[in-house]
Amino acid sequence: MRLWENIERRKLRNGRKPAHVAIIMDGNGTWARRRGLPRGAGHARGADALRRTLTEAAYLGIPCLTVFAFSTENWKRPPDEVEHLLGLFKESLQKEIPELCKNKIAVRFLGGLEKFSPELRELMRSAEAETKQERPALALNVLLNYGGRDELVRAVNKALNSGVRTVTEETFAKYLCTAGLPDPDLLIRTSGQLRISNFLLWQCAYTEFWFTPKCWPDFDGRLFRQAVRSYQKRRRRLGGAQDEKF
Ligand code: FPP
């Protein structure tokens, strides 16, 4: 890393940072197709990009990162691609725990997890237990079998089943799978797609968006810093007339 890059990195670390960054890791398939590779190769390189992003987020002192790893719609993909993705999650879960612990990264899996095999769920549970810590440097949330509409419907049903008759914005948020997390300040989406694609529909009401044409497997610390720098330059009014004081 060049000297100026290091200085800029330190400046970012000391600046106003998003407390929660959400990422739609898009473009694995496109990345592979452009290189004449199978889609699975794109997903495998996507896992590398996630590793790089975690390192950068932890360095910058971003406390919370949420990634969209598998949507409720992704089951519609060809069975061999779904199988490959589930295999990649399993492999990552088995391999990455020591590195996550070393870097003080606490991982949680959120979404409709009941749809996964007992073996995968057990791996998720033990990854959560093994990486759990009092003061993690970074809390990583991996959304699996997640869809924003599905989450909202589940939340309504949970509220009704618990006997609640009315909710407020605050009490309703407790039924979402992100209960207890701050709303994302910044949403990153790769691959040039300018859509939310059923991701964190409730939570992104006031989120700042940052898009890049780069495919997810090409994502790295430099692009992550670009997104954070863009966020630092924005004035957030959160619906009010005055600039928010940071
Ligand atoms: C979207 O690209 C990506 C996914 C559906 C999977 C995301 C998974 C990873 C990045 C693998 C690593 C994750 C973990 C948690 C180990 P796409 O296939 O929709 O790309 P396309 O739009 O170009 O087809």
CSV table of C-alpha atoms and ligand atoms in Angstrom, one decimal:
chain,number,residue,atom,x,y,z
A,1,MET,CA,0.0,0.0,0.0
A,2,ARG,CA,1.4,3.4,-1.0
A,3,LEU,CA,2.1,6.0,1.6
A,4,TRP,CA,-0.7,8.4,0.6
A,5,GLU,CA,-3.1,5.5,0.6
A,6,ASN,CA,-2.1,4.7,4.2
A,7,ILE,CA,-2.6,8.3,5.3
A,8,GLU,CA,-6.0,8.5,3.6
A,9,ARG,CA,-6.9,5.2,5.3
A,10,ARG,CA,-6.0,6.6,8.7
A,11,LYS,CA,-7.9,9.8,8.0
A,12,LEU,CA,-11.0,7.7,7.2
A,13,ARG,CA,-10.6,5.7,10.4
A,14,ASN,CA,-10.6,8.9,12.4
A,15,GLY,CA,-13.5,10.5,10.5
A,16,ARG,CA,-17.2,10.1,10.9
A,17,LYS,CA,-17.9,6.5,10.2
A,18,PRO,CA,-21.1,4.6,9.4
A,19,ALA,CA,-22.1,2.5,12.5
A,20,HIS,CA,-23.6,-0.2,10.2
A,21,VAL,CA,-22.8,-1.0,6.6
A,22,ALA,CA,-25.0,-3.3,4.6
A,23,ILE,CA,-23.8,-4.9,1.4
A,24,ILE,CA,-25.5,-6.5,-1.6
A,25,MET,CA,-22.7,-8.7,-3.0
A,26,ASP,CA,-23.8,-8.8,-6.6
A,27,GLY,CA,-22.2,-9.8,-9.8
A,28,ASN,CA,-20.5,-13.1,-9.0
A,29,GLY,CA,-22.1,-14.8,-12.0
A,30,THR,CA,-21.3,-11.9,-14.3
A,31,TRP,CA,-17.7,-11.9,-13.1
A,32,ALA,CA,-17.4,-15.6,-14.0
A,33,ARG,CA,-19.2,-15.3,-17.3
A,34,ARG,CA,-16.9,-12.6,-18.5
A,35,ARG,CA,-13.9,-14.9,-17.9
A,36,GLY,CA,-15.5,-18.0,-19.3
A,37,LEU,CA,-15.6,-19.6,-15.9
A,38,PRO,CA,-18.4,-21.5,-14.2
A,39,ARG,CA,-20.6,-19.4,-11.9
A,40,GLY,CA,-19.3,-21.3,-8.9
A,41,ALA,CA,-15.8,-19.8,-9.5
A,42,GLY,CA,-17.4,-16.3,-9.2
A,43,HIS,CA,-19.0,-17.3,-5.9
A,44,ALA,CA,-15.7,-18.7,-4.6
A,45,ARG,CA,-13.9,-15.4,-5.5
A,46,GLY,CA,-16.9,-13.6,-3.9
A,47,ALA,CA,-15.9,-15.3,-0.6
A,48,ASP,CA,-12.4,-13.9,-1.0
A,49,ALA,CA,-13.8,-10.4,-1.5
A,50,LEU,CA,-15.9,-10.8,1.6
A,51,ARG,CA,-12.7,-11.7,3.6
A,52,ARG,CA,-10.9,-8.6,2.2
A,53,THR,CA,-13.9,-6.4,3.1
A,54,LEU,CA,-14.0,-7.7,6.7
A,55,THR,CA,-10.4,-6.9,7.1
A,56,GLU,CA,-10.9,-3.4,5.9
A,57,ALA,CA,-14.0,-2.8,7.9
A,58,ALA,CA,-12.3,-4.0,11.0
A,59,TYR,CA,-9.3,-1.8,10.3
A,60,LEU,CA,-11.5,1.3,9.8
A,61,GLY,CA,-13.4,0.6,13.0
A,62,ILE,CA,-16.8,0.0,11.4
A,63,PRO,CA,-18.7,-1.8,14.2
A,64,CYS,CA,-21.3,-3.7,12.2
A,65,LEU,CA,-21.5,-5.2,8.7
A,66,THR,CA,-24.5,-7.0,7.2
A,67,VAL,CA,-24.1,-9.0,4.0
A,68,PHE,CA,-26.8,-10.5,1.8
A,69,ALA,CA,-25.5,-14.0,1.1
A,70,PHE,CA,-28.6,-15.9,-0.1
A,71,SER,CA,-32.1,-14.5,-0.7
A,72,THR,CA,-35.5,-16.1,-0.5
A,73,GLU,CA,-35.5,-15.9,-4.3
A,74,ASN,CA,-32.1,-17.6,-4.8
A,75,TRP,CA,-33.7,-21.0,-4.4
A,76,LYS,CA,-35.0,-20.5,-8.0
A,77,ARG,CA,-31.4,-20.9,-9.3
A,78,PRO,CA,-30.4,-24.2,-10.9
A,79,PRO,CA,-30.1,-26.9,-8.2
A,80,ASP,CA,-26.3,-27.3,-8.8
A,81,GLU,CA,-25.7,-23.6,-8.2
A,82,VAL,CA,-27.7,-23.7,-5.0
A,83,GLU,CA,-25.8,-26.8,-3.9
A,84,HIS,CA,-22.5,-25.1,-4.7
A,85,LEU,CA,-23.4,-22.0,-2.7
A,86,LEU,CA,-24.5,-24.1,0.3
A,87,GLY,CA,-21.3,-26.1,0.0
A,88,LEU,CA,-19.3,-22.8,0.0
A,89,PHE,CA,-21.1,-21.6,3.1
A,90,LYS,CA,-20.4,-24.9,4.8
A,91,GLU,CA,-16.8,-24.8,3.9
A,92,SER,CA,-16.4,-21.2,4.9
A,93,LEU,CA,-18.0,-21.9,8.3
A,94,GLN,CA,-15.6,-24.8,8.9
A,95,LYS,CA,-12.5,-22.9,7.8
A,96,GLU,CA,-12.9,-19.3,8.9
A,97,ILE,CA,-13.7,-19.6,12.6
A,98,PRO,CA,-10.1,-19.2,13.8
A,99,GLU,CA,-9.5,-16.2,11.6
A,100,LEU,CA,-12.8,-14.6,12.7
A,101,CYS,CA,-11.8,-15.2,16.4
A,102,LYS,CA,-8.3,-13.8,15.9
A,103,ASN,CA,-9.7,-10.6,14.3
A,104,LYS,CA,-12.4,-10.3,17.0
A,105,ILE,CA,-15.2,-10.7,14.5
A,106,ALA,CA,-18.5,-12.0,15.9
A,107,VAL,CA,-20.7,-13.6,13.3
A,108,ARG,CA,-24.5,-14.1,13.3
A,109,PHE,CA,-26.7,-15.7,10.8
A,110,LEU,CA,-30.1,-14.2,10.2
A,111,GLY,CA,-33.1,-15.0,8.0
A,112,GLY,CA,-35.3,-18.1,7.5
A,113,LEU,CA,-32.7,-20.5,8.7
A,114,GLU,CA,-35.1,-23.3,9.3
A,115,LYS,CA,-35.0,-24.0,5.5
A,116,PHE,CA,-31.4,-25.2,5.7
A,117,SER,CA,-30.2,-28.7,6.6
A,118,PRO,CA,-29.7,-29.6,10.3
A,119,GLU,CA,-26.0,-30.0,9.6
A,120,LEU,CA,-25.6,-26.5,8.2
A,121,ARG,CA,-27.7,-25.0,11.0
A,122,GLU,CA,-25.5,-26.7,13.6
A,123,LEU,CA,-22.4,-25.2,11.9
A,124,MET,CA,-24.0,-21.8,12.0
A,125,ARG,CA,-24.9,-22.2,15.6
A,126,SER,CA,-21.5,-23.3,16.6
A,127,ALA,CA,-19.8,-20.5,14.5
A,128,GLU,CA,-22.0,-18.0,16.4
A,129,ALA,CA,-21.1,-19.6,19.8
A,130,GLU,CA,-17.4,-19.8,19.0
A,131,THR,CA,-17.1,-16.2,17.7
A,132,LYS,CA,-19.3,-14.6,20.4
A,133,GLN,CA,-17.5,-12.1,22.5
A,134,GLU,CA,-18.1,-9.2,24.9
A,135,ARG,CA,-16.6,-6.5,22.8
A,136,PRO,CA,-16.2,-7.6,19.2
A,137,ALA,CA,-14.2,-5.4,16.9
A,138,LEU,CA,-16.8,-6.1,14.2
A,139,ALA,CA,-20.2,-7.7,14.3
A,140,LEU,CA,-20.9,-9.6,11.1
A,141,ASN,CA,-24.4,-10.5,10.1
A,142,VAL,CA,-24.9,-12.9,7.3
A,143,LEU,CA,-28.4,-12.9,5.8
A,144,LEU,CA,-29.4,-16.3,4.5
A,145,ASN,CA,-32.8,-17.3,3.0
A,146,TYR,CA,-33.6,-13.7,3.6
A,147,GLY,CA,-36.1,-11.4,1.9
A,148,GLY,CA,-37.4,-8.1,3.2
A,149,ARG,CA,-41.0,-8.8,2.5
A,150,ASP,CA,-40.7,-12.3,4.1
A,151,GLU,CA,-39.1,-10.7,7.1
A,152,LEU,CA,-42.0,-8.1,7.4
A,153,VAL,CA,-44.7,-10.8,7.1
A,154,ARG,CA,-42.9,-13.0,9.7
A,155,ALA,CA,-42.6,-10.0,12.0
A,156,VAL,CA,-46.4,-9.2,11.7
A,157,ASN,CA,-47.2,-12.9,12.5
A,158,LYS,CA,-44.8,-13.0,15.4
A,159,ALA,CA,-46.4,-9.8,16.8
A,160,LEU,CA,-49.9,-11.2,16.4
A,161,ASN,CA,-48.9,-14.6,17.9
A,162,SER,CA,-47.5,-12.9,20.9
A,163,GLY,CA,-50.9,-11.3,21.5
A,164,VAL,CA,-49.9,-7.8,20.6
A,165,ARG,CA,-52.8,-5.7,19.1
A,166,THR,CA,-51.0,-2.6,18.1
A,167,VAL,CA,-47.3,-1.8,17.5
A,168,THR,CA,-45.2,1.3,17.3
A,169,GLU,CA,-42.2,1.7,15.0
A,170,GLU,CA,-40.0,0.9,17.9
A,171,THR,CA,-41.9,-2.2,19.2
A,172,PHE,CA,-42.4,-3.5,15.6
A,173,ALA,CA,-38.6,-3.4,15.0
A,174,LYS,CA,-38.2,-5.9,17.8
A,175,TYR,CA,-39.9,-8.6,15.7
A,176,LEU,CA,-37.5,-8.1,12.8
A,177,CYS,CA,-34.5,-10.4,12.4
A,178,THR,CA,-32.3,-7.3,12.9
A,179,ALA,CA,-33.8,-6.6,16.3
A,180,GLY,CA,-31.2,-4.8,18.4
A,181,LEU,CA,-29.1,-3.6,15.5
A,182,PRO,CA,-28.9,0.0,14.4
A,183,ASP,CA,-30.4,0.6,10.9
A,184,PRO,CA,-27.7,0.6,8.2
A,185,ASP,CA,-26.1,4.0,7.6
A,186,LEU,CA,-24.7,3.0,4.3
A,187,LEU,CA,-25.7,0.4,1.7
A,188,ILE,CA,-23.2,-0.8,-0.9
A,189,ARG,CA,-24.3,-2.6,-4.0
A,190,THR,CA,-21.9,-3.9,-6.6
A,191,SER,CA,-22.3,-4.9,-10.2
A,192,GLY,CA,-23.9,-1.7,-11.4
A,193,GLN,CA,-27.5,-2.7,-10.5
A,194,LEU,CA,-29.4,0.2,-9.0
A,195,ARG,CA,-32.1,-1.7,-7.0
A,196,ILE,CA,-32.8,-2.7,-3.4
A,197,SER,CA,-33.9,-6.3,-4.4
A,198,ASN,CA,-36.0,-7.0,-1.3
A,199,PHE,CA,-33.1,-6.3,1.0
A,200,LEU,CA,-33.7,-4.7,4.5
A,201,LEU,CA,-36.8,-2.9,3.3
A,202,TRP,CA,-37.8,-1.6,6.7
A,203,GLN,CA,-34.2,-0.9,7.9
A,204,CYS,CA,-33.1,1.1,4.8
A,205,ALA,CA,-35.7,3.9,5.1
A,206,TYR,CA,-32.9,6.5,5.6
A,207,THR,CA,-29.9,4.6,4.5
A,208,GLU,CA,-27.3,6.3,2.2
A,209,PHE,CA,-26.7,4.2,-1.0
A,210,TRP,CA,-23.4,3.7,-2.8
A,211,PHE,CA,-23.2,1.8,-6.1
A,212,THR,CA,-20.3,0.6,-8.1
A,213,PRO,CA,-20.1,-1.1,-11.6
A,214,LYS,CA,-17.4,-3.5,-10.3
A,215,CYS,CA,-18.6,-7.0,-9.7
A,216,TRP,CA,-18.4,-8.4,-6.2
A,217,PRO,CA,-15.4,-10.7,-6.7
A,218,ASP,CA,-13.4,-7.5,-7.6
A,219,PHE,CA,-14.4,-5.7,-4.5
A,220,ASP,CA,-11.6,-4.7,-2.2
A,221,GLY,CA,-10.4,-2.4,0.6
A,222,ARG,CA,-9.9,0.4,-1.8
A,223,LEU,CA,-13.5,0.3,-3.1
A,224,PHE,CA,-14.8,-0.1,0.5
A,225,ARG,CA,-12.9,3.1,1.5
A,226,GLN,CA,-14.3,4.9,-1.6
A,227,ALA,CA,-17.8,4.1,-0.3
A,228,VAL,CA,-17.0,5.2,3.2
A,229,ARG,CA,-15.4,8.4,1.9
A,230,SER,CA,-18.5,9.1,-0.1
A,231,TYR,CA,-20.6,8.6,3.0
A,232,GLN,CA,-18.4,10.9,5.0
A,233,LYS,CA,-19.1,13.7,2.5
A,234,ARG,CA,-22.8,13.4,2.7
A,235,ARG,CA,-25.1,15.6,4.8
A,236,ARG,CA,-27.9,13.5,6.3
A,237,ARG,CA,-31.1,15.3,7.1
A,238,LEU,CA,-33.1,12.2,8.1
A,239,GLY,CA,-36.3,13.8,6.9
A,240,GLY,CA,-35.6,17.0,8.9
A,241,ALA,CA,-34.9,20.5,7.5
A,242,GLN,CA,-31.6,20.9,9.3
A,243,ASP,CA,-28.4,19.1,8.6
A,244,GLU,CA,-27.8,16.4,11.1
A,245,LYS,CA,-25.0,17.3,13.5
A,246,PHE,CA,-22.4,14.5,13.5
B,1,FPP,C1,-24.9,-12.5,-6.2
B,1,FPP,O1,-24.2,-12.7,-7.4
B,1,FPP,C2,-24.3,-13.3,-5.1
B,1,FPP,C3,-24.9,-14.3,-4.5
B,1,FPP,C4,-26.3,-14.8,-4.7
B,1,FPP,C5,-24.2,-15.1,-3.4
B,1,FPP,C6,-23.3,-14.3,-2.5
B,1,FPP,C7,-22.3,-15.3,-2.0
B,1,FPP,C8,-21.0,-15.0,-1.8
B,1,FPP,C9,-20.4,-13.7,-2.0
B,1,FPP,C10,-20.1,-16.1,-1.4
B,1,FPP,C11,-19.5,-15.9,-0.1
B,1,FPP,C12,-20.4,-15.7,1.1
B,1,FPP,C13,-20.2,-16.3,2.3
B,1,FPP,C14,-21.2,-15.9,3.4
B,1,FPP,C15,-19.1,-17.3,2.6
B,1,FPP,P1,-25.0,-13.3,-8.7
B,1,FPP,O2,-24.7,-14.7,-8.7
B,1,FPP,O3,-26.5,-12.9,-8.6
B,1,FPP,O4,-24.3,-12.5,-9.8
B,1,FPP,P2,-25.0,-12.1,-11.2
B,1,FPP,O5,-26.1,-11.1,-10.9
B,1,FPP,O6,-23.9,-11.6,-12.0
B,1,FPP,O7,-25.5,-13.4,-11.8
